[in-house]
Coordinates of C-alpha atoms in Angstrom, one line a residue:
Chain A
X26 CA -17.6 -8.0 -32.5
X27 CA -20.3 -8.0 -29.4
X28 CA -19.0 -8.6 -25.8
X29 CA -20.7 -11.1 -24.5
X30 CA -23.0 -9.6 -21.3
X31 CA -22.3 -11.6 -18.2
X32 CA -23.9 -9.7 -15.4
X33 CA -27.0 -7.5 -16.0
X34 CA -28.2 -4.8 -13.9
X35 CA -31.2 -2.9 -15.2
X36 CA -33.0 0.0 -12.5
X37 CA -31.5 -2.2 -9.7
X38 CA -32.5 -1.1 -6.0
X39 CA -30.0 -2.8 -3.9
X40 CA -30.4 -3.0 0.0
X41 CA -32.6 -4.8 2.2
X42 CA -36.4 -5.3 2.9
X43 CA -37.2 -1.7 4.9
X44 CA -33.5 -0.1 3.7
X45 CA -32.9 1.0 0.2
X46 CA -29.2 1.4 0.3
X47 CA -28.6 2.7 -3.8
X48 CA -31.2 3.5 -6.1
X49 CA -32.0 2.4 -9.5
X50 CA -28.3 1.1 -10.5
X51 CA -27.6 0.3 -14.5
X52 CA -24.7 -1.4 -15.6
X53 CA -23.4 -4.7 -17.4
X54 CA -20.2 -6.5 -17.0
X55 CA -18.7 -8.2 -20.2
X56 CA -17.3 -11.4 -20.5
X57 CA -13.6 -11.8 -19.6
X58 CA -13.1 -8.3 -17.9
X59 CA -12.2 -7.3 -14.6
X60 CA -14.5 -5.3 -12.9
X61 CA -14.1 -3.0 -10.1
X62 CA -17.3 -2.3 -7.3
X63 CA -16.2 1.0 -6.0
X64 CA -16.6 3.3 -3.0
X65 CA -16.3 4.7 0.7
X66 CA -17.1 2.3 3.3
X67 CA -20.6 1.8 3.4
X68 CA -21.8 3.0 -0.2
X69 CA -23.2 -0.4 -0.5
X70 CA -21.0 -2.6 -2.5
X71 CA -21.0 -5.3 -0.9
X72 CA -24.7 -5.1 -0.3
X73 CA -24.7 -5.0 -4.3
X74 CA -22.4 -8.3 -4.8
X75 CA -24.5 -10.3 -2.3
X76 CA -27.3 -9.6 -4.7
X77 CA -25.3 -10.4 -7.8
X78 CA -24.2 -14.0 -6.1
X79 CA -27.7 -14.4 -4.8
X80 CA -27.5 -14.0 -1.4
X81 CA -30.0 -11.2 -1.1
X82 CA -32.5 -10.6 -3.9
X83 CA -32.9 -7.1 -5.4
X84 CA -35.2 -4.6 -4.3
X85 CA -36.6 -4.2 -7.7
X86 CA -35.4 -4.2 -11.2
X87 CA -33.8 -6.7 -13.2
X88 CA -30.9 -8.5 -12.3
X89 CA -29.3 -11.1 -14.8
X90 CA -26.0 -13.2 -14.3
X91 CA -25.0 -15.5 -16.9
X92 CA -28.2 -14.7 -18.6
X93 CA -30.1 -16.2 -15.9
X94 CA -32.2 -14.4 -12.8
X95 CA -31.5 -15.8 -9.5
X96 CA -34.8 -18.3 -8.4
X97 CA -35.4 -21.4 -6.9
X98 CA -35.0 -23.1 -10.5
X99 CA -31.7 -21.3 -11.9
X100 CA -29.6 -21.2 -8.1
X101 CA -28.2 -24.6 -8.9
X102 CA -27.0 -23.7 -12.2
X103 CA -25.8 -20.0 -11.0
X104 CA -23.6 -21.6 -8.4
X105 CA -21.9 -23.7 -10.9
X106 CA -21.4 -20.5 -13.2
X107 CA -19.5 -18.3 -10.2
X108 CA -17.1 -18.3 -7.4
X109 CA -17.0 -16.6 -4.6
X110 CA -14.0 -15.6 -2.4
X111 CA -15.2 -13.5 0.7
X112 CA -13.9 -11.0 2.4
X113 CA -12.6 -12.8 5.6
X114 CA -11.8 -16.4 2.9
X115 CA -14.8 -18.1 4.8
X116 CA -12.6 -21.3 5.1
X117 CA -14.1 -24.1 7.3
X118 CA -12.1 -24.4 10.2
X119 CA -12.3 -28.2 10.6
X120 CA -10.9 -28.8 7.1
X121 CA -7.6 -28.3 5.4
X122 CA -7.1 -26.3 3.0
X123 CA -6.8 -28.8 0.5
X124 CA -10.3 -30.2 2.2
X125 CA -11.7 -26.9 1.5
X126 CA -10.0 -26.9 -2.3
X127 CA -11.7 -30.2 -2.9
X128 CA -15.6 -30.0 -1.4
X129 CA -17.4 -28.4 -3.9
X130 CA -15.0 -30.5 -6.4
X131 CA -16.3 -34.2 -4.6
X132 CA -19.8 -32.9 -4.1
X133 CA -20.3 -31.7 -7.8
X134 CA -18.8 -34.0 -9.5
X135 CA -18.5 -37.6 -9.9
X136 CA -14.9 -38.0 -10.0
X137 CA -13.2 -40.4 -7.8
X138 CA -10.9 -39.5 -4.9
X139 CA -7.7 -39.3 -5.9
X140 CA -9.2 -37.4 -9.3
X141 CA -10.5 -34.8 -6.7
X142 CA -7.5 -34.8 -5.0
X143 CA -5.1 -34.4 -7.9
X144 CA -7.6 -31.4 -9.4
X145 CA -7.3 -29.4 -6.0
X146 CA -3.5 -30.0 -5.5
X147 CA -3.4 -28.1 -9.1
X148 CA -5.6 -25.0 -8.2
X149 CA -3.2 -25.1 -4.8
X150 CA -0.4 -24.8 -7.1
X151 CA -1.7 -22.2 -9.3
X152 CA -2.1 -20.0 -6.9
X153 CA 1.4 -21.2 -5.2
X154 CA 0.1 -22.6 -2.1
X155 CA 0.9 -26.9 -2.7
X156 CA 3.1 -26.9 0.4
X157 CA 0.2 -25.2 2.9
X158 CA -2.4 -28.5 1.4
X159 CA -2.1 -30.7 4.6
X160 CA -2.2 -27.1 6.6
X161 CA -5.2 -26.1 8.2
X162 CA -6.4 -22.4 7.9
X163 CA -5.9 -21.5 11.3
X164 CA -2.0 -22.1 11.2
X165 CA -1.8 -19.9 7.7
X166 CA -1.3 -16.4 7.0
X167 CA -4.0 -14.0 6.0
X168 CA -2.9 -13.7 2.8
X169 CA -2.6 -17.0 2.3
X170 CA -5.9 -17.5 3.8
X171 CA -7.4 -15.1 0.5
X172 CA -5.1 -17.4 -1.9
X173 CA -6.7 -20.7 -0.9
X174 CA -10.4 -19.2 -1.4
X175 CA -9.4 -18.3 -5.0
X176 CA -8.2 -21.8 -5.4
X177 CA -11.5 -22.6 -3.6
X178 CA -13.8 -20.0 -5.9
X179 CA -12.1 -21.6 -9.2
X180 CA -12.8 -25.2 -8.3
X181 CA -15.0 -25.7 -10.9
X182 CA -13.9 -23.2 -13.1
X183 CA -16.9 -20.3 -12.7
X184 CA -17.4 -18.2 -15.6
X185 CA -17.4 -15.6 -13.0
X186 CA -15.6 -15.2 -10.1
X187 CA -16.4 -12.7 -7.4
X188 CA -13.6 -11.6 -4.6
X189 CA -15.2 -9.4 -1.8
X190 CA -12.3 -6.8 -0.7
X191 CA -9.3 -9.1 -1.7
X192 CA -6.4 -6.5 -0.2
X193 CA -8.3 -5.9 2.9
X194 CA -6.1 -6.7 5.8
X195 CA -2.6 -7.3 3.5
X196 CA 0.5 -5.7 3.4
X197 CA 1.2 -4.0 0.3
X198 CA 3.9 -6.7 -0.6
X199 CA 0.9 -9.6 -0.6
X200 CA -1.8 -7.4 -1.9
X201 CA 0.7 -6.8 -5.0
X202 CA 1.1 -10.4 -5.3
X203 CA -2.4 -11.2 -4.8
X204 CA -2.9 -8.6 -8.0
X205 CA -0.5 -10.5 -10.0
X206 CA -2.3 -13.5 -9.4
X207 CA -5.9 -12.2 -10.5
X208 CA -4.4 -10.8 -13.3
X209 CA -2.3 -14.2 -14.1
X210 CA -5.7 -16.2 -13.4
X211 CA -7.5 -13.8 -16.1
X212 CA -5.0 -14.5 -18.6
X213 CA -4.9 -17.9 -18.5
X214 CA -8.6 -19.2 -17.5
X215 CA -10.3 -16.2 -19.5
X216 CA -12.6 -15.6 -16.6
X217 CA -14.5 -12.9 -15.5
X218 CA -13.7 -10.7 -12.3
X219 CA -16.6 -8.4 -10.3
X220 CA -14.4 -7.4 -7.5
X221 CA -15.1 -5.0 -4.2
X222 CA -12.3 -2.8 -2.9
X223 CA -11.2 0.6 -2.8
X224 CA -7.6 0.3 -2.5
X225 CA -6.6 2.7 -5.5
X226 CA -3.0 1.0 -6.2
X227 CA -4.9 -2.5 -6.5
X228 CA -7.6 -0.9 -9.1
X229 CA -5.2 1.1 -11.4
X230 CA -3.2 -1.9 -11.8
X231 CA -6.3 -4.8 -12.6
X232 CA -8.9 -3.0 -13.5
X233 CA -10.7 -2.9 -16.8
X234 CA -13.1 -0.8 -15.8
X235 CA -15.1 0.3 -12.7
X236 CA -18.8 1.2 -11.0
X237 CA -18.4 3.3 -8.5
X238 CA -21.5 4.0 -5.6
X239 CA -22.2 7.2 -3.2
X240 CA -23.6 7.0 0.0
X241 CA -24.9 10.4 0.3
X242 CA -26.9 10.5 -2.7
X243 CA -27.8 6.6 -2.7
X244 CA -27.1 6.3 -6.4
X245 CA -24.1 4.7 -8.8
X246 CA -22.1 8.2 -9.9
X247 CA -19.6 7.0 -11.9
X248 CA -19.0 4.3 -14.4
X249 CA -16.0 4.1 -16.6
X250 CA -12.2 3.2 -17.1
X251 CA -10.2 3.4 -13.7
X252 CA -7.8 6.4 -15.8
X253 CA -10.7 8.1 -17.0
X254 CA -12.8 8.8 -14.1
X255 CA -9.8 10.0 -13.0
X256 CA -9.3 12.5 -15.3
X257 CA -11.8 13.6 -16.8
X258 CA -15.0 12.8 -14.1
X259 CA -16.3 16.7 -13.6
X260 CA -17.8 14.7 -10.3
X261 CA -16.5 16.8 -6.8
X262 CA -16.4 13.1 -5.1
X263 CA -14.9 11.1 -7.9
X264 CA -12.3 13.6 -7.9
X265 CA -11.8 13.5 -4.7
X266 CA -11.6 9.9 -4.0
X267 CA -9.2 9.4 -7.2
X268 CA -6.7 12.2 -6.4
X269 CA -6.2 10.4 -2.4
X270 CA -4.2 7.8 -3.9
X271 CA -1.8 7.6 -7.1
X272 CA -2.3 6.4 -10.4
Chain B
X2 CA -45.3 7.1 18.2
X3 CA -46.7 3.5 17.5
X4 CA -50.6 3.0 17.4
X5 CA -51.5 -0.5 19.8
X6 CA -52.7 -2.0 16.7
X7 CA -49.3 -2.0 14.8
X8 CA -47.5 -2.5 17.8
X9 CA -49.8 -5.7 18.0
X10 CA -49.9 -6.4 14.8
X11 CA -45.8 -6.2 14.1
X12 CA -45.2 -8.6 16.9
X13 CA -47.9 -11.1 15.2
X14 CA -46.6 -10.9 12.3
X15 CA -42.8 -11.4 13.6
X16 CA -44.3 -14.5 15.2
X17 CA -45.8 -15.6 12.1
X18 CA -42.4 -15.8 10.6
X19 CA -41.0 -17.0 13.0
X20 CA -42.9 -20.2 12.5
X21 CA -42.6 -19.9 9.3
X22 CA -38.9 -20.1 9.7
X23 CA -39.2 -23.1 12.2
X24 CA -41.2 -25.4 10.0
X25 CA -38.7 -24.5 6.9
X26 CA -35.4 -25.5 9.1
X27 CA -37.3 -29.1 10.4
X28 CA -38.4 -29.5 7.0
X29 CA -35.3 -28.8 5.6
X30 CA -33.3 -31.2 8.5
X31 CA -36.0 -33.8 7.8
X32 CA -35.1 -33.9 3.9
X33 CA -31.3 -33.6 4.9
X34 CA -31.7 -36.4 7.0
X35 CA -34.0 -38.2 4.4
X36 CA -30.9 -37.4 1.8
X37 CA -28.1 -39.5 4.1
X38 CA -30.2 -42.3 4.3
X39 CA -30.3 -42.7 0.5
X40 CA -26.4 -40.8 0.0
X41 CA -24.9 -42.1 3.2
X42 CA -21.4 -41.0 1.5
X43 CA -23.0 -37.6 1.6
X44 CA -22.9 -37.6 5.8
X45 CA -20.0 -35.6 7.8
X46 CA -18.3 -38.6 9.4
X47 CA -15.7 -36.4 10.7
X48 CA -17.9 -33.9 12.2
X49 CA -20.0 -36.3 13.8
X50 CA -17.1 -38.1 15.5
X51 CA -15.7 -34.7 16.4
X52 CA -18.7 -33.4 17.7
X53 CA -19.9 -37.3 19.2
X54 CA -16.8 -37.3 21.3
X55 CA -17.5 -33.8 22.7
X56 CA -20.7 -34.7 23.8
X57 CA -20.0 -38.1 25.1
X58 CA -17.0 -38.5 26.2
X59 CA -15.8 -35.1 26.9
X60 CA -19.3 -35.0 28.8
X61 CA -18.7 -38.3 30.9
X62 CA -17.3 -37.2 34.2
X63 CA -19.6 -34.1 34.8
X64 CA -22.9 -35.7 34.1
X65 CA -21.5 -38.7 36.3
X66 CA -20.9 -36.5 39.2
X67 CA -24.1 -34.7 38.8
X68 CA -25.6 -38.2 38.8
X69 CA -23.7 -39.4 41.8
X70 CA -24.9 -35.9 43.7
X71 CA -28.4 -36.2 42.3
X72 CA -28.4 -39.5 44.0
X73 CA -26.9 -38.5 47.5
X74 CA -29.3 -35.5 47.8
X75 CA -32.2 -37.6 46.8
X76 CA -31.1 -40.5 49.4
X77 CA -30.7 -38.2 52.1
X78 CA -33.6 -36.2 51.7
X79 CA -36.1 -39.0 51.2
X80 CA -34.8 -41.3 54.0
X81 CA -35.5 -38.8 56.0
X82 CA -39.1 -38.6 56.0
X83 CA -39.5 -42.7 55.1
X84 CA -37.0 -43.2 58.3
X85 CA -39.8 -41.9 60.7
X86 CA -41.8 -45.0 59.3
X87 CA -38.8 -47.6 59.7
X88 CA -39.1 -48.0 55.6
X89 CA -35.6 -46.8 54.3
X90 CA -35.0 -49.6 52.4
X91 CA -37.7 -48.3 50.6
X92 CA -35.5 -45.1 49.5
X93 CA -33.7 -47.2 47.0
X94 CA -37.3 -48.1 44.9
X95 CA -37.8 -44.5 45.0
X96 CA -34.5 -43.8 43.2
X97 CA -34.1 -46.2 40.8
X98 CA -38.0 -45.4 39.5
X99 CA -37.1 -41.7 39.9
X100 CA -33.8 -42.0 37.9
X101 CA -34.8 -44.4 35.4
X102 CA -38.1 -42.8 34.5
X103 CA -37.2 -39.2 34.9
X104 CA -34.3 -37.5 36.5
X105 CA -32.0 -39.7 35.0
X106 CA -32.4 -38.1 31.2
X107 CA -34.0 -34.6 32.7
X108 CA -30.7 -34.0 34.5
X109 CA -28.6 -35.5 31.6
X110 CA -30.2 -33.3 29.3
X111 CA -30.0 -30.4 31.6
X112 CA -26.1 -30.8 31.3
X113 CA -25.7 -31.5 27.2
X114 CA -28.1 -28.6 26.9
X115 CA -25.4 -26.6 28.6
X116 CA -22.4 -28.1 27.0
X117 CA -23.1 -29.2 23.7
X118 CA -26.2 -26.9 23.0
X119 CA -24.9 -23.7 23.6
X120 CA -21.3 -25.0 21.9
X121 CA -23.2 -26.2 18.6
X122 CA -24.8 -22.2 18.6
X123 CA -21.5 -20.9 19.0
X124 CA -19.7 -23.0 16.5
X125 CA -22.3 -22.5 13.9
X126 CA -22.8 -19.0 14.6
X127 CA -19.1 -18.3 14.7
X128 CA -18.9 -19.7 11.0
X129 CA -22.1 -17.8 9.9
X130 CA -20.1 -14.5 11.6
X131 CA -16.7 -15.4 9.3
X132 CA -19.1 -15.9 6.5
X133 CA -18.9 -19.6 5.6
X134 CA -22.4 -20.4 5.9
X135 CA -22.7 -17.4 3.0
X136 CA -20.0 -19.9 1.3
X137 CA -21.6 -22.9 1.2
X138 CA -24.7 -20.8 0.3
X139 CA -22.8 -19.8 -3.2
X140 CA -21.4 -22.8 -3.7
X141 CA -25.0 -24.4 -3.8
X142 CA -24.7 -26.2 -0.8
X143 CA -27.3 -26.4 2.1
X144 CA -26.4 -25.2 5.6
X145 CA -28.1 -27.4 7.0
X146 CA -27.4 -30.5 5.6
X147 CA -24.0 -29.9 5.7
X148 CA -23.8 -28.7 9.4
X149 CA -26.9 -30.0 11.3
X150 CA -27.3 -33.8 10.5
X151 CA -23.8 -34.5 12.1
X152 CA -24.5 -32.6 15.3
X153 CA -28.3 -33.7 15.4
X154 CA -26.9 -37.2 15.2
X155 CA -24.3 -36.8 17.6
X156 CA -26.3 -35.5 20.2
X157 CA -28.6 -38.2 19.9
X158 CA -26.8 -41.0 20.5
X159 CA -24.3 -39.9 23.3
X160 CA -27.8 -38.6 25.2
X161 CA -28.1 -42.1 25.9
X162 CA -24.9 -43.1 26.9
X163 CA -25.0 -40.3 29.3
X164 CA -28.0 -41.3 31.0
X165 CA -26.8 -44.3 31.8
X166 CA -23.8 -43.5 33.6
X167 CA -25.5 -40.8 35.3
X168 CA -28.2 -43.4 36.4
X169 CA -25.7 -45.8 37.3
X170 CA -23.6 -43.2 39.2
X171 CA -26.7 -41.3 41.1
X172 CA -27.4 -45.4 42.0
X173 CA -24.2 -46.2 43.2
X174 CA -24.7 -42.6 45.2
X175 CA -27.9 -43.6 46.8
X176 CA -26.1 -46.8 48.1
X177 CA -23.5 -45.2 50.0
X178 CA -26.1 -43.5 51.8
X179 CA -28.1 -46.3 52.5
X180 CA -25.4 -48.6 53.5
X181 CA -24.4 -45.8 56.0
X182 CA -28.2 -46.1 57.6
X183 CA -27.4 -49.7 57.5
X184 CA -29.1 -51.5 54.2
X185 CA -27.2 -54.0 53.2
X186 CA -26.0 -53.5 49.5
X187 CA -28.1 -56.4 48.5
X188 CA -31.1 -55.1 50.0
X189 CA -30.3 -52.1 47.9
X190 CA -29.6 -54.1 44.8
X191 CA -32.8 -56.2 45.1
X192 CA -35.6 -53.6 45.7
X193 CA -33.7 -51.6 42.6
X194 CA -34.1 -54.2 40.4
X195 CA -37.7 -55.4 42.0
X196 CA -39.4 -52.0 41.4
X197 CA -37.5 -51.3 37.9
X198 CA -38.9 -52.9 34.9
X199 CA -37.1 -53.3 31.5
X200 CA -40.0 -50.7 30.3
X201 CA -38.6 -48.4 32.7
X202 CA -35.2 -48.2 31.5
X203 CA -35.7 -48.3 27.9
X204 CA -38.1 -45.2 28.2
X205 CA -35.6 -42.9 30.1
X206 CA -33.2 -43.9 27.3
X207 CA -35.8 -43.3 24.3
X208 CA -36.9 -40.7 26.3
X209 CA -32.8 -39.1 26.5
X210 CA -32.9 -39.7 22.9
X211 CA -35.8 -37.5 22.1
X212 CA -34.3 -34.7 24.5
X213 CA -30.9 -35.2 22.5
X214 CA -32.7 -34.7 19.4
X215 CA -34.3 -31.4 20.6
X216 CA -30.8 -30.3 22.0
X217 CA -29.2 -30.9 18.7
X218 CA -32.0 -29.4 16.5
X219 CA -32.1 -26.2 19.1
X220 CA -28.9 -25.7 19.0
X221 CA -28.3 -25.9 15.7
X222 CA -31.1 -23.6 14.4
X223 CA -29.7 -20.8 17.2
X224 CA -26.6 -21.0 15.8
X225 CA -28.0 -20.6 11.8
X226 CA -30.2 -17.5 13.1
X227 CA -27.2 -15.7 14.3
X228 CA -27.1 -11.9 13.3
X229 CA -23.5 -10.6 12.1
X230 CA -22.7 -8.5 15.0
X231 CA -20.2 -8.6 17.3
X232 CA -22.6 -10.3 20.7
X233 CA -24.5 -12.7 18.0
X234 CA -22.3 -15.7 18.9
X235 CA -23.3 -15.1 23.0
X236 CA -27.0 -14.7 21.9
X237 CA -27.0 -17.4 19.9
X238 CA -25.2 -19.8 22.6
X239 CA -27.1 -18.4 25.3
X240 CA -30.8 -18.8 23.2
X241 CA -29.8 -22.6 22.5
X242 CA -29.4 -23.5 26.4
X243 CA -32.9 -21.3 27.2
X244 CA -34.4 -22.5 24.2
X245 CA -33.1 -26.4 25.0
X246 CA -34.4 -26.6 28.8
X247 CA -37.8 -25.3 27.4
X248 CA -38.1 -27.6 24.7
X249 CA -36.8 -30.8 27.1
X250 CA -39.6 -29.3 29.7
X251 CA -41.7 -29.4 27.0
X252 CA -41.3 -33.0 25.5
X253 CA -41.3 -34.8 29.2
X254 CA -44.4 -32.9 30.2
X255 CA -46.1 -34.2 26.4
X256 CA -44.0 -37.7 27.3
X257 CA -45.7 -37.8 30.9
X258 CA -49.3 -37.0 29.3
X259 CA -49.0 -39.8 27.1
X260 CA -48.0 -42.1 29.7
X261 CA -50.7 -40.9 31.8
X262 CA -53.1 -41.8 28.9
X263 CA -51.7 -45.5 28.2
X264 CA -51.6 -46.4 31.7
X265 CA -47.9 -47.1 31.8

């Protein structure tokens, strides 16, 4: 059977107006999978999710999420279809953290209150948080920070969900845990994951497969299963960055 | 190097944006405004109040001692030059027409440009540093009408409340002065009231409204144009108070035009 195409990229230029960051990127991500944007700092990653949740449109190419293209017309329906947890959580500071669970549950839907209420108490649970609802996100941890804005990017259950450098800034203890719950979240919501890091433990252990981007040459230079770039990539800096951490 | 002509042209273009941007951010604050009106469940309460007290309230006792001094300096330095003419008691018209009409909501303004200005830049460009204005992009909501029509508001209404206590404090300034000269305090009290008309008092409150409104909008937009660099929040705070004294100077010198015109 098919995979279903969720995200399209077709001789993508990703960057900004005046800098072209990676050149003519190809590569699509399938339905239910979790997949890995990969790299040194500064390979443009990030850059390349901010054009896949339309934040910045692509240099040129074609660029399709959820079979749509990002444009005045289609944004509405392409936020509905993704979530997005950023790098730092991007929780508002005035809210708690249930607050934060619950806006884009109140302002795209027409449930009532306590219906609101109830649904963000559940993703809080789901990703074990219930007891930091009333809390706001200054008096939380870091890590529990991250946890609330996956609660917050599955609020209105996305087709896809994107997490900008989810490990950044955790112990190893919490980023494990954190991988456990991307991995639980996949098994039981069926969603699709485009995730940026390049923590190596996090990737072999989530990944389905990976993208990975080069500075130096401005181009996408590998594409493949975490294990098998790895292995059998002949490239001198996908060896390189493989063999720094272990499988 | 750079030819003249690019040099020229890059910096009319960069203008031409510019403006471009600034009609897109009132349009879009006009149609988030527009929104509340007919979705008043869809207005920040909470914000506003948070953001209303830090203006008003928090704001009280500076702008009232800025008034009270305003009205001392102006006391002392005008009865100087009317004293050589035995007409002191005229020193209180001259301050109540001078704080009503004008320094009343110029100095007001001054201050809330300073305070709440700069703090709604830093706020908002704080969150658009941390990324949360890239989160409510995602999650389809506008920016702007989830940030600016609560601080707009806020800044609107406490601009009046200000300029009344300042008034009312540079007032009660100008009568210690006088009654140290030797005016009576209901010689003071009758030539304020002779020489100031209702007109008079609604317009330097209409008048602190419209600056409030500038104050708000400045502020806000300095804080949404943030870069993501380290200094951006500082630019951004420091642009909104620069940018808010030139767009007050700006609306009383249009304001005194216009009154110039009608005859009032």
């Amino acid at each position: 059977m098919e995979k279903q195409t969720m995200i399209q990229l077709q001789n993508v230029d990703a960057g900004y107006p005046g800098a072209v960051i990676l050149e003519n990127i190809s590569f699509n991500v399938f339905k239910g999978e979790i997949f890995i944007l990969l790299g040194g700092s500064g390979c443009g990653k990030s850059t390349v999710m901010k054009h896949m949740i339309g934040l910045n449109p692509v240099l040129s190419g074609n660029l399709r999420v959820a079979g749509l293209e990002w444009d005045f017309d289609t944004r509405t329906e392409l936020c509905r279809k993704i979530g997005v947890m950023f790098q730092s959580g991007a929780l508002f500071g005035s809210m708690t953290c249930l607050e934060n669970v619950m806006l884009p549950i109140r302002e795209f839907t027409s449930s009532k209150k306590r219906a609101c209420c109830e649904r963000a108490m559940q993703l809080l649970r789901d990703v074990e948080l219930e007891d930091a609802a009333d809390k706001m996100p200054s008096e939380i941890s870091g890590g529990m920070r991250k946890r609330v804005a996956i609660a917050r990017a599955m609020a209105l259950d996305p087709e896809i969900v994107f997490l900008d450098e989810p490990s950044a800034g955790l112990d190893p203890i919490t980023s494990a845990a954190l991988d456990d719950l991307i991995l639980k979240l996949r098994a039981e919501k069926g969603m699709t994951f485009v995730i940026v890091t390049h923590e190596l433990d996090s990737i072999f252990k989530i990944a389905d497969r990976c993208a990975m981007f080069d500075k130096s040459r401005r181009a996408m230079i590998a594409l493949g299963r975490p294990q098998e770039l790895k292995h059998k990539s002949e490239d001198a800096f996908v060896k390189r960055f493989f063999n720094r951490g272990s499988e | 190097m750079i030819s003249p002509f690019s040099f020229v042209g890059s910096k009319v273009a960069g203008a031409c944006r510019s403006c471009a941007d600034v009609c897109a951010y009132i349009g879009e604050s006009v149609c988030a405004f527009g929104g509340i009106l007919f979705h008043p469940s869809r207005f920040r309460a909470g914000d506003f109040f948070l953001a209303f007290q830090r203006a008003a309230f928090d704001g009280l006792v500076i702008t009232s001692g800025i008034g009270l001094l305003l009205g001392l300096i102006l006391a002392f330095e005008s009865a100087a030059a009317l004293r050589m003419f035995g007409a002191e008691v005229y020193v209180s018209d001259l301050l109540a027409i001078g704080l009503f009409r004008e320094l009343g909501p110029l100095v007001t303004a001054i201050v809330l440009a300073g305070r709440s200005g700069s703090a709604f830049a830093a706020e908002i460009g704080t969150m658009k540093v941390d990324e949360e204005l890239d989160a409510l992009t995602t999650m389809g909501l506008s920016p702007v009408r989830f940030l600016v029509p609560p601080r707009v508001a806020a800044a609107v209404l406490a601009m009046p409340i200000l300029t009344v206590f300042a008034e009312l404090a540079g007032l009660a300034g100008g009568a210690g002065v006088l009654s140290l000269m030797g005016v009576p305090f209901e010689v003071f009290v009758e030539h304020v009231t002779d020489s100031t008309g209702l007109f008079a008092v609604v317009f330097g409150l209409v008048k602190g409204a419209l600056f409030g409104l500038a104050i708000g909008m400045v502020g806000c937009y300095a804080g949404m144009r943030a870069k993501s660099t380290a200094d951006a929040v500082g630019v951004a705070a420091t642009s909104a108070v620069v940018s808010g004294i030139v767009s007050i100077a700006l609306i009383d010198g249009l304001l005194a035009v216009l009154c110039y015109i009608c005859g009032v």
